[in-house]
Amino acid sequence: MSLEVVILAAGQGTRMRSALPKVLHPVAGKPMLGHVIDSARQLQPQGIHVVIGHGADAVRERLAAEDLDFVMQREQLGTGHAVAQAAPALSAERVLILYGDVPLIEVGTLQRLLQKVDDQHLALLTVELGDPTGYGRIVRDAAGAVRAIVEHKDATPEQRAIKEGNTGILAVPGKRLGGWLSRLSNSNVQGEYYLTDVVAMAVADGLTVATEQPLDAMEVQGANDRIQLAELERHYQQRAARRLMAEGVTLRDPARFDVRGDVSVGRDVLIDINVILEGRVLIEEGVEIGPNCVIRNSTLRKGAIVKANSHLDGAELGEGADCGPFARLRPGSVLGAKAHVGNFVELKNAVMGEGAKAGHLSYLGDAEIGARSNIGAGTITCNYDGANKSHTRMGEDVFIGSNSALVAPVSLGDGATTGAGSVVTQDVPANTLAVGRAKQRNIEGWKRPVKVKK
Ligand code: UD1
Ligand code: CA
């Protein structure tokens, strides 16, 4: 049966106290609405309609994509009114309603819900709550069949005693939806057009209301303020940590580890505390990551080691390569197998061959460094003249003396050497020593100045 998804995301989110629309507040580095859209996509619906209102321009700009239909709800007159804005665009046999501020809903839960909806059945996702205050209540008859949803504010004391709450998520037969929405009224305590009123209409039309529950109540938890947002974040991170541990990663402390993106891992990976993985990160078998590292959009090949306090962005470490502590690898940094980058070394768009080393305090930008070459402490590639960037090329087995300044564009052949403190402005042929510094003079009998008495 065909499927379309409507995501409600027009509300203001006053309690966030923010200039940013509520649904753009991130969980794990991605807007809440982005999580919901991604879950909807996994159901492969024929359409995804996002109802926007408050901060509509910002939402559209942040999340625009080919497969999304943004529908404007100018005034927020209730959840029923919100869905009604999308109704003219709907044509599928089944319509699923989701919420832009309920980001942790699991695709598996939605699939179970969708199995229960057809022409004769409406499917509701409900949740048993210790304290259902504020939630719509699921009203069942003596036989246990769902008759209606009553909003908390409209409920009688007996109805308020019901612990089964409405999550808001439901799936309805598409053919009927338009008719029901057009018959909604706002004569209730809140003066809103309630989507929940379609349940009683479905029952009156002879449909049966099926229910399904999430495996975990956090799946249907919304974020109305920053406290709830933080709770969702922690829950997401717990889930991510458990998944990685199940795949063979040792996390020194799963509570001090954050994933903000897509991570794939091999077995026997060791991750110390306070590590943040962002974007697409590929970690192969046997990799070790020390404490306090940020690793974004990077690939760590088998047995690579990232030592404490390193920051990687768009980098690749070859098999058995290592970096840090305090290494900074910027986009385009590639370390060959067993290459080594030590403390306070910054790389940008720099490729180091197999076994090449830069042990201490260097900037290597727009550079190629051949296999087994050794970069002395304090070496700088002067890649920028204030207007343009230029390249530095080093062959294999090159030895750069400490504190050399390599003024690009410049090339050094295989086996070339530079004397410490050299400013290298000309190409250095293979197997040649370049010394580009003032010659040392020793001045005999020189006296240090003495303090003048006043
Ligand atoms: C709704 C349900 C309630 C359920 C609860 C779960 C209705 C009438 N009630 O109540 O049964 O227990 O969710 O959290 O549906 N929105 C719009 N446009 C509008 C109104 C709302 O886009 O005109 C969006 C909001 O941004 C929000 C969501 O719909 O994301 C829910 O709206 P809200 O007003 O918070 O509904 P509740 O009163 O919580
Ligand atoms: Ca709400």
Short mmCIF file of C-alpha atoms and ligand atoms in Angstrom, two decimals:
data_model
loop_
_atom_site.label_atom_id
_atom_site.label_comp_id
_atom_site.label_asym_id
_atom_site.label_seq_id
_atom_site.Cartn_x
_atom_site.Cartn_y
_atom_site.Cartn_z
CA MET A 1 0.00 0.00 0.00
CA SER A 2 1.30 3.43 -0.90
CA LEU A 3 2.45 5.77 1.84
CA GLU A 4 2.93 9.48 2.42
CA VAL A 5 4.32 11.17 5.52
CA VAL A 6 3.23 14.49 7.00
CA ILE A 7 5.61 16.04 9.53
CA LEU A 8 4.24 18.79 11.77
CA ALA A 9 6.85 21.47 12.37
CA ALA A 10 5.03 24.79 12.48
CA GLY A 11 4.96 25.41 16.23
CA GLN A 12 6.90 28.19 17.89
CA GLY A 13 8.65 26.44 20.75
CA THR A 14 8.43 29.43 23.07
CA ARG A 15 10.02 27.51 25.94
CA MET A 16 13.27 27.06 24.04
CA ARG A 17 13.77 30.83 24.44
CA SER A 18 15.65 30.93 21.19
CA ALA A 19 15.94 32.81 17.93
CA LEU A 20 16.35 29.41 16.27
CA PRO A 21 13.09 27.63 15.35
CA LYS A 22 12.55 24.74 17.76
CA VAL A 23 12.78 21.98 15.15
CA LEU A 24 16.22 23.23 14.09
CA HIS A 25 17.70 22.71 17.54
CA PRO A 26 20.17 19.87 17.14
CA VAL A 27 20.33 16.44 18.66
CA ALA A 28 23.70 14.83 17.98
CA GLY A 29 24.64 17.72 15.72
CA LYS A 30 21.62 17.39 13.43
CA PRO A 31 18.38 19.41 13.61
CA MET A 32 15.59 17.47 15.34
CA LEU A 33 13.51 17.80 12.18
CA GLY A 34 16.42 16.34 10.19
CA HIS A 35 16.26 13.17 12.29
CA VAL A 36 12.52 12.87 11.66
CA ILE A 37 12.95 13.43 7.92
CA ASP A 38 15.68 10.77 7.77
CA SER A 39 13.46 8.27 9.59
CA ALA A 40 10.59 9.09 7.22
CA ARG A 41 12.89 8.52 4.23
CA GLN A 42 13.73 5.03 5.44
CA LEU A 43 10.05 4.14 5.05
CA GLN A 44 10.37 5.00 1.33
CA PRO A 45 7.12 6.96 1.12
CA GLN A 46 5.93 8.44 -2.18
CA GLY A 47 5.98 11.88 -0.56
CA ILE A 48 7.15 13.72 2.56
CA HIS A 49 5.21 16.88 3.43
CA VAL A 50 6.65 19.16 6.10
CA VAL A 51 4.21 21.64 7.63
CA ILE A 52 6.11 24.77 8.61
CA GLY A 53 5.09 28.11 10.11
CA HIS A 54 7.26 29.74 12.78
CA GLY A 55 10.73 30.33 11.35
CA ALA A 56 9.56 28.82 8.06
CA ASP A 57 12.29 30.46 5.98
CA ALA A 58 15.05 29.25 8.27
CA VAL A 59 13.63 25.71 8.33
CA ARG A 60 13.28 25.56 4.56
CA GLU A 61 16.75 26.94 4.02
CA ARG A 62 18.38 24.50 6.41
CA LEU A 63 16.63 21.35 5.23
CA ALA A 64 15.52 21.90 1.64
CA ALA A 65 15.84 18.73 -0.45
CA GLU A 66 14.41 17.37 -3.69
CA ASP A 67 12.17 14.87 -1.96
CA LEU A 68 10.57 17.31 0.51
CA ASP A 69 7.37 19.27 0.04
CA PHE A 70 7.18 22.23 2.44
CA VAL A 71 3.64 23.34 3.26
CA MET A 72 2.97 26.66 4.93
CA GLN A 73 0.67 26.91 7.94
CA ARG A 74 0.37 30.66 8.49
CA GLU A 75 -1.53 30.48 11.75
CA GLN A 76 -1.12 27.63 14.20
CA LEU A 77 -4.75 26.70 14.77
CA GLY A 78 -4.09 23.18 15.97
CA THR A 79 -2.66 19.84 14.84
CA GLY A 80 -5.76 19.05 12.75
CA HIS A 81 -5.48 22.39 10.99
CA ALA A 82 -1.77 21.71 10.39
CA VAL A 83 -2.43 18.37 8.66
CA ALA A 84 -5.28 19.97 6.70
CA GLN A 85 -2.74 22.33 5.06
CA ALA A 86 -1.04 19.30 3.52
CA ALA A 87 -4.25 17.41 2.73
CA PRO A 88 -4.76 18.74 -0.84
CA ALA A 89 -1.33 17.37 -1.78
CA LEU A 90 -1.99 13.88 -0.40
CA SER A 91 -2.93 10.95 -2.63
CA ALA A 92 -1.46 7.82 -1.02
CA GLU A 93 -3.47 4.98 0.50
CA ARG A 94 -1.85 5.49 3.89
CA VAL A 95 -0.75 8.72 5.61
CA LEU A 96 1.62 8.74 8.58
CA ILE A 97 1.77 11.79 10.86
CA LEU A 98 5.08 12.59 12.57
CA TYR A 99 6.40 15.56 14.58
CA GLY A 100 9.47 17.67 13.92
CA ASP A 101 10.25 17.92 17.62
CA VAL A 102 10.05 14.17 18.33
CA PRO A 103 13.39 13.11 16.86
CA LEU A 104 14.17 9.70 18.32
CA ILE A 105 11.29 7.73 16.83
CA GLU A 106 12.61 4.40 15.54
CA VAL A 107 11.91 3.22 12.02
CA GLY A 108 11.07 -0.25 13.37
CA THR A 109 8.32 1.19 15.56
CA LEU A 110 6.83 3.07 12.60
CA GLN A 111 6.93 -0.07 10.48
CA ARG A 112 5.01 -1.99 13.14
CA LEU A 113 2.45 0.84 13.28
CA LEU A 114 2.08 0.93 9.50
CA GLN A 115 1.35 -2.79 9.36
CA LYS A 116 -1.88 -2.03 11.23
CA VAL A 117 -3.37 0.63 8.94
CA ASP A 118 -5.57 0.01 5.90
CA ASP A 119 -8.98 1.09 4.54
CA GLN A 120 -10.72 -0.35 7.59
CA HIS A 121 -8.15 0.50 10.26
CA LEU A 122 -6.60 3.57 11.76
CA ALA A 123 -3.37 2.94 13.73
CA LEU A 124 -2.36 4.90 16.82
CA LEU A 125 0.96 4.92 18.60
CA THR A 126 0.21 5.08 22.32
CA VAL A 127 2.34 4.99 25.45
CA GLU A 128 1.73 3.98 29.07
CA LEU A 129 2.77 6.88 31.27
CA GLY A 130 3.33 7.14 35.01
CA ASP A 131 2.26 10.75 34.83
CA PRO A 132 0.16 11.39 31.71
CA THR A 133 -0.52 15.06 32.59
CA GLY A 134 -0.78 17.12 29.41
CA TYR A 135 -1.23 14.19 27.08
CA GLY A 136 -4.35 13.24 25.17
CA ARG A 137 -5.91 10.10 26.75
CA ILE A 138 -6.87 6.98 24.85
CA VAL A 139 -10.52 6.28 25.65
CA ARG A 140 -11.50 2.61 25.28
CA ASP A 141 -14.89 0.90 25.70
CA ALA A 142 -15.64 -2.01 28.04
CA ALA A 143 -14.39 -4.43 25.38
CA GLY A 144 -11.10 -2.54 25.14
CA ALA A 145 -11.78 -1.03 21.71
CA VAL A 146 -10.52 2.54 21.21
CA ARG A 147 -13.42 5.01 20.93
CA ALA A 148 -11.72 8.41 21.02
CA ILE A 149 -8.85 10.57 22.19
CA VAL A 150 -9.64 13.21 24.75
CA GLU A 151 -7.17 16.04 25.30
CA HIS A 152 -6.02 16.52 28.89
CA LYS A 153 -7.62 19.94 29.15
CA ASP A 154 -10.97 18.61 27.90
CA ALA A 155 -10.91 15.40 29.95
CA THR A 156 -13.21 14.49 32.85
CA PRO A 157 -11.59 13.38 36.15
CA GLU A 158 -12.27 9.73 35.20
CA GLN A 159 -10.64 10.22 31.81
CA ARG A 160 -7.65 11.92 33.42
CA ALA A 161 -7.09 8.73 35.43
CA ILE A 162 -6.32 6.89 32.15
CA LYS A 163 -2.59 6.17 31.92
CA GLU A 164 -2.51 5.34 28.21
CA GLY A 165 -1.42 8.52 26.48
CA ASN A 166 -1.49 9.63 22.86
CA THR A 167 1.99 10.03 21.40
CA GLY A 168 0.49 12.09 18.56
CA ILE A 169 1.92 9.71 15.96
CA LEU A 170 -0.75 7.97 13.92
CA ALA A 171 -1.37 6.38 10.56
CA VAL A 172 -4.64 6.85 8.72
CA PRO A 173 -6.26 5.63 5.49
CA GLY A 174 -5.57 8.42 3.00
CA LYS A 175 -8.94 8.25 1.24
CA ARG A 176 -10.82 9.15 4.43
CA LEU A 177 -8.48 11.75 5.87
CA GLY A 178 -9.57 14.78 3.84
CA GLY A 179 -13.22 14.27 4.75
CA TRP A 180 -12.50 13.94 8.44
CA LEU A 181 -10.25 17.00 8.53
CA SER A 182 -12.88 19.13 6.81
CA ARG A 183 -15.37 18.21 9.54
CA LEU A 184 -13.12 19.13 12.51
CA SER A 185 -14.42 21.80 14.82
CA ASN A 186 -12.56 23.96 17.31
CA SER A 187 -15.24 23.99 19.97
CA ASN A 188 -13.04 22.70 22.76
CA VAL A 189 -11.21 24.18 25.75
CA GLN A 190 -8.20 25.28 23.67
CA GLY A 191 -10.21 26.53 20.69
CA GLU A 192 -8.00 24.41 18.38
CA TYR A 193 -8.68 22.05 15.51
CA TYR A 194 -7.55 18.77 17.08
CA LEU A 195 -6.12 16.08 14.83
CA THR A 196 -7.02 13.66 17.61
CA ASP A 197 -10.73 14.16 16.87
CA VAL A 198 -10.38 12.08 13.70
CA VAL A 199 -10.23 9.00 15.93
CA ALA A 200 -13.85 9.32 17.07
CA MET A 201 -14.85 10.11 13.45
CA ALA A 202 -13.16 6.93 12.25
CA VAL A 203 -15.03 4.91 14.89
CA ALA A 204 -18.32 6.56 13.84
CA ASP A 205 -17.55 5.58 10.24
CA GLY A 206 -17.19 1.96 11.32
CA LEU A 207 -13.40 1.72 11.26
CA THR A 208 -11.42 -0.11 13.92
CA VAL A 209 -8.62 1.69 15.74
CA ALA A 210 -5.51 -0.42 16.24
CA THR A 211 -2.75 0.58 18.64
CA GLU A 212 0.98 -0.02 18.83
CA GLN A 213 3.62 0.99 21.37
CA PRO A 214 7.24 2.11 21.07
CA LEU A 215 9.86 -0.19 22.61
CA ASP A 216 11.19 2.73 24.62
CA ALA A 217 9.19 5.77 25.78
CA MET A 218 12.07 8.10 24.80
CA GLU A 219 11.25 7.38 21.15
CA VAL A 220 8.10 9.46 21.45
CA GLN A 221 9.47 12.13 23.76
CA GLY A 222 9.32 15.65 22.35
CA ALA A 223 11.62 18.52 23.24
CA ASN A 224 9.80 21.60 24.43
CA ASP A 225 12.70 23.17 26.32
CA ARG A 226 16.46 22.81 26.57
CA ILE A 227 16.22 20.44 29.51
CA GLN A 228 14.23 17.95 27.44
CA LEU A 229 16.58 18.58 24.53
CA ALA A 230 19.53 17.57 26.73
CA GLU A 231 17.66 14.43 27.83
CA LEU A 232 17.08 13.45 24.21
CA GLU A 233 20.75 14.11 23.44
CA ARG A 234 21.92 11.85 26.28
CA HIS A 235 19.50 9.13 25.25
CA TYR A 236 20.69 9.32 21.64
CA GLN A 237 24.32 9.13 22.79
CA GLN A 238 23.63 6.14 25.04
CA ARG A 239 22.05 4.36 22.09
CA ALA A 240 25.01 5.23 19.83
CA ALA A 241 27.53 4.06 22.44
CA ARG A 242 25.72 0.75 22.92
CA ARG A 243 25.65 0.13 19.20
CA LEU A 244 29.40 0.67 18.89
CA MET A 245 30.16 -1.52 21.89
CA ALA A 246 28.01 -4.25 20.36
CA GLU A 247 30.19 -3.98 17.24
CA GLY A 248 33.40 -4.56 19.16
CA VAL A 249 34.51 -1.15 20.38
CA THR A 250 35.80 -0.68 23.91
CA LEU A 251 34.60 2.64 25.26
CA ARG A 252 36.51 3.56 28.41
CA ASP A 253 33.36 5.40 29.50
CA PRO A 254 30.21 5.27 27.35
CA ALA A 255 28.89 8.31 29.24
CA ARG A 256 31.83 10.42 28.07
CA PHE A 257 31.65 9.77 24.35
CA ASP A 258 29.65 11.58 21.68
CA VAL A 259 28.74 10.73 18.11
CA ARG A 260 27.43 13.47 15.83
CA GLY A 261 27.21 11.72 12.51
CA ASP A 262 27.67 8.32 10.89
CA VAL A 263 30.39 6.14 12.31
CA SER A 264 31.46 2.74 11.12
CA VAL A 265 33.87 0.66 13.13
CA GLY A 266 35.95 -2.49 12.97
CA ARG A 267 36.61 -4.83 15.87
CA ASP A 268 38.90 -4.20 18.83
CA VAL A 269 38.82 -0.44 18.58
CA LEU A 270 39.70 1.35 21.80
CA ILE A 271 38.26 4.78 22.52
CA ASP A 272 39.28 6.69 25.62
CA ILE A 273 37.15 9.32 27.36
CA ASN A 274 35.79 12.59 25.93
CA VAL A 275 36.11 11.65 22.29
CA ILE A 276 33.75 13.32 19.81
CA LEU A 277 33.17 11.75 16.40
CA GLU A 278 31.51 14.01 13.83
CA GLY A 279 30.28 13.60 10.26
CA ARG A 280 31.40 10.46 8.45
CA VAL A 281 34.04 8.62 10.40
CA LEU A 282 35.47 5.26 9.39
CA ILE A 283 37.49 3.45 12.03
CA GLU A 284 39.12 0.17 11.09
CA GLU A 285 40.11 -2.75 13.26
CA GLY A 286 42.53 -2.22 16.09
CA VAL A 287 42.52 1.59 16.06
CA GLU A 288 43.20 3.38 19.33
CA ILE A 289 41.93 6.87 20.09
CA GLY A 290 43.25 8.67 23.17
CA PRO A 291 41.29 11.03 25.43
CA ASN A 292 39.88 14.41 24.35
CA CYS A 293 40.07 13.94 20.60
CA VAL A 294 37.70 15.45 18.04
CA ILE A 295 37.57 13.42 14.84
CA ARG A 296 35.45 14.71 11.98
CA ASN A 297 34.96 13.27 8.48
CA SER A 298 38.07 11.13 8.76
CA THR A 299 39.31 7.63 8.04
CA LEU A 300 41.53 5.69 10.40
CA ARG A 301 43.02 2.60 8.81
CA LYS A 302 43.91 -0.62 10.63
CA GLY A 303 45.92 -0.15 13.79
CA ALA A 304 46.22 3.63 13.50
CA ILE A 305 46.71 5.51 16.77
CA VAL A 306 45.37 8.96 17.58
CA LYS A 307 46.93 10.19 20.80
CA ALA A 308 45.35 12.51 23.37
CA ASN A 309 43.98 15.95 22.49
CA SER A 310 44.26 15.62 18.73
CA HIS A 311 41.88 17.31 16.30
CA LEU A 312 41.25 15.65 12.95
CA ASP A 313 39.06 17.06 10.20
CA GLY A 314 38.98 15.51 6.74
CA ALA A 315 42.08 13.43 7.48
CA GLU A 316 43.19 9.91 6.70
CA LEU A 317 45.62 7.88 8.80
CA GLY A 318 47.16 4.91 7.01
CA GLU A 319 47.68 1.49 8.55
CA GLY A 320 49.68 1.76 11.74
CA ALA A 321 50.14 5.54 11.37
CA ASP A 322 49.98 7.66 14.48
CA CYS A 323 49.45 11.26 15.44
CA GLY A 324 49.47 13.39 18.56
CA PRO A 325 49.28 14.13 21.36
CA PHE A 326 48.07 17.59 20.28
CA ALA A 327 48.13 17.00 16.52
CA ARG A 328 45.95 19.08 14.23
CA LEU A 329 45.11 17.43 10.93
CA ARG A 330 43.06 19.67 8.69
CA PRO A 331 41.23 18.73 5.47
CA GLY A 332 43.38 16.88 2.95
CA SER A 333 45.84 15.52 5.51
CA VAL A 334 46.87 12.01 4.50
CA LEU A 335 49.34 9.95 6.50
CA GLY A 336 50.73 6.91 4.75
CA ALA A 337 51.20 3.60 6.48
CA LYS A 338 53.29 3.92 9.67
CA ALA A 339 53.74 7.66 9.14
CA HIS A 340 54.12 9.66 12.33
CA VAL A 341 52.98 13.14 13.30
CA GLY A 342 53.90 14.30 16.79
CA ASN A 343 52.86 17.09 19.12
CA PHE A 344 51.93 20.56 17.92
CA VAL A 345 52.12 19.65 14.26
CA GLU A 346 49.50 21.09 11.92
CA LEU A 347 48.85 19.58 8.51
CA LYS A 348 46.58 20.92 5.79
CA ASN A 349 46.28 19.43 2.32
CA ALA A 350 49.48 17.54 3.01
CA VAL A 351 50.31 13.99 2.03
CA MET A 352 52.96 12.08 3.94
CA GLY A 353 54.36 8.91 2.41
CA GLU A 354 54.88 5.61 4.15
CA GLY A 355 56.98 5.96 7.30
CA ALA A 356 57.45 9.74 6.91
CA LYS A 357 57.80 11.64 10.19
CA ALA A 358 57.11 15.12 11.53
CA GLY A 359 57.75 14.78 15.22
CA HIS A 360 57.28 18.26 16.65
CA LEU A 361 56.01 21.80 16.16
CA SER A 362 55.52 22.15 12.41
CA TYR A 363 53.14 23.56 9.85
CA LEU A 364 52.92 21.49 6.68
CA GLY A 365 50.41 22.91 4.22
CA ASP A 366 49.92 22.14 0.52
CA ALA A 367 52.77 19.68 0.70
CA GLU A 368 53.84 16.27 -0.54
CA ILE A 369 56.32 14.47 1.63
CA GLY A 370 57.87 11.30 0.25
CA ALA A 371 58.27 8.01 2.05
CA ARG A 372 60.66 7.89 5.03
CA SER A 373 61.34 11.62 4.92
CA ASN A 374 61.94 13.29 8.27
CA ILE A 375 60.74 16.79 9.03
CA GLY A 376 62.68 18.48 11.82
CA ALA A 377 61.04 20.40 14.64
CA GLY A 378 59.88 23.89 13.81
CA THR A 379 59.71 23.36 10.06
CA ILE A 380 57.24 25.54 8.22
CA THR A 381 56.04 25.30 4.65
CA CYS A 382 55.53 28.93 3.64
CA ASN A 383 52.62 28.14 1.35
CA TYR A 384 50.93 31.55 1.27
CA ASP A 385 52.38 34.78 -0.06
CA GLY A 386 49.41 36.84 1.02
CA ALA A 387 47.61 36.28 -2.27
CA ASN A 388 48.18 32.75 -3.54
CA LYS A 389 48.85 29.28 -2.17
CA SER A 390 51.78 27.27 -3.51
CA HIS A 391 53.02 23.70 -3.18
CA THR A 392 56.04 22.16 -1.54
CA ARG A 393 57.25 18.81 -2.91
CA MET A 394 59.69 16.54 -1.16
CA GLY A 395 60.92 13.25 -2.54
CA GLU A 396 61.72 10.13 -0.55
CA ASP A 397 64.27 9.98 2.30
CA VAL A 398 64.48 13.75 2.53
CA PHE A 399 65.82 15.17 5.80
CA ILE A 400 64.65 18.66 6.76
CA GLY A 401 66.78 20.27 9.47
CA SER A 402 65.01 21.86 12.41
CA ASN A 403 63.43 25.26 11.93
CA SER A 404 63.65 25.24 8.16
CA ALA A 405 61.35 27.56 6.26
CA LEU A 406 60.42 26.00 2.89
CA VAL A 407 59.25 28.89 0.71
CA ALA A 408 56.76 27.46 -1.80
CA PRO A 409 56.67 26.76 -4.65
CA VAL A 410 59.71 24.64 -4.01
CA SER A 411 60.81 21.04 -4.65
CA LEU A 412 63.37 18.88 -2.91
CA GLY A 413 64.64 15.75 -4.64
CA ASP A 414 65.04 12.27 -3.14
CA GLY A 415 67.62 12.18 -0.37
CA ALA A 416 67.94 15.99 -0.15
CA THR A 417 68.90 17.55 3.19
CA THR A 418 68.45 21.06 4.55
CA GLY A 419 70.58 22.54 7.29
CA ALA A 420 68.80 23.62 10.46
CA GLY A 421 67.43 27.16 10.27
CA SER A 422 67.57 27.31 6.49
CA VAL A 423 65.23 29.46 4.47
CA VAL A 424 64.84 27.38 1.32
CA THR A 425 63.75 29.47 -1.65
CA GLN A 426 65.23 27.43 -4.49
CA ASP A 427 64.70 23.83 -5.53
CA VAL A 428 67.14 21.35 -3.98
CA PRO A 429 68.40 18.56 -6.25
CA ALA A 430 68.44 14.94 -5.08
CA ASN A 431 71.09 13.90 -2.56
CA THR A 432 72.19 17.51 -2.01
CA LEU A 433 72.57 19.57 1.15
CA ALA A 434 70.97 23.01 1.08
CA VAL A 435 72.13 25.53 3.66
CA GLY A 436 70.32 28.84 3.47
CA ARG A 437 71.24 30.79 6.60
CA ALA A 438 73.71 33.41 7.76
CA LYS A 439 77.11 31.96 8.46
CA GLN A 440 78.11 31.88 12.14
CA ARG A 441 80.82 34.30 13.31
CA ASN A 442 82.49 33.94 16.69
CA ILE A 443 83.63 37.33 18.10
CA GLU A 444 86.50 36.90 20.51
CA GLY A 445 86.86 39.14 23.52
CA TRP A 446 83.33 40.46 23.19
CA LYS A 447 81.96 41.94 26.44
CA ARG A 448 78.40 41.85 27.58
CA PRO A 449 76.86 45.27 28.31
CA VAL A 450 76.82 46.31 31.99
CA LYS A 451 74.07 48.19 33.77
CA VAL A 452 74.59 51.97 33.79
CA LYS A 453 74.64 53.45 37.35
CA LYS A 454 72.39 56.49 37.85
C1 UD1 B 1 -0.66 16.73 21.00
C2 UD1 B 1 -1.89 15.83 20.95
C3 UD1 B 1 -1.99 15.04 22.26
C4 UD1 B 1 -0.71 14.27 22.51
C5 UD1 B 1 0.49 15.20 22.48
C6 UD1 B 1 1.77 14.42 22.55
C7 UD1 B 1 -3.52 17.02 19.59
C8 UD1 B 1 -4.75 17.85 19.61
N1 UD1 B 1 -3.06 16.64 20.77
O1 UD1 B 1 -0.91 17.66 22.04
O2 UD1 B 1 -3.08 14.16 22.22
O3 UD1 B 1 -0.78 13.60 23.75
O4 UD1 B 1 0.51 15.96 21.25
O5 UD1 B 1 2.85 15.31 22.67
O6 UD1 B 1 -3.01 16.71 18.53
N2 UD1 B 1 1.75 21.94 15.52
C9 UD1 B 1 1.72 22.56 14.31
N3 UD1 B 1 0.69 23.41 14.01
C10 UD1 B 1 -0.31 23.64 14.89
C11 UD1 B 1 -0.27 23.01 16.13
C12 UD1 B 1 0.76 22.15 16.42
O7 UD1 B 1 2.62 22.37 13.48
O8 UD1 B 1 -1.20 24.41 14.53
C13 UD1 B 1 2.87 21.05 15.85
C14 UD1 B 1 3.67 21.60 17.01
O9 UD1 B 1 4.76 22.37 16.54
C15 UD1 B 1 4.15 20.36 17.71
C16 UD1 B 1 3.07 19.33 17.42
O10 UD1 B 1 2.35 19.82 16.32
O11 UD1 B 1 5.33 19.88 17.16
C17 UD1 B 1 2.16 19.07 18.59
O12 UD1 B 1 1.49 20.26 18.91
P1 UD1 B 1 1.16 20.67 20.39
O13 UD1 B 1 0.39 21.89 20.38
O14 UD1 B 1 2.40 20.63 21.21
O15 UD1 B 1 0.22 19.46 20.81
P2 UD1 B 1 -0.04 19.00 22.28
O16 UD1 B 1 -0.92 19.97 22.95
O17 UD1 B 1 1.20 18.62 22.95
CA CA B 2 3.29 19.18 22.85
#
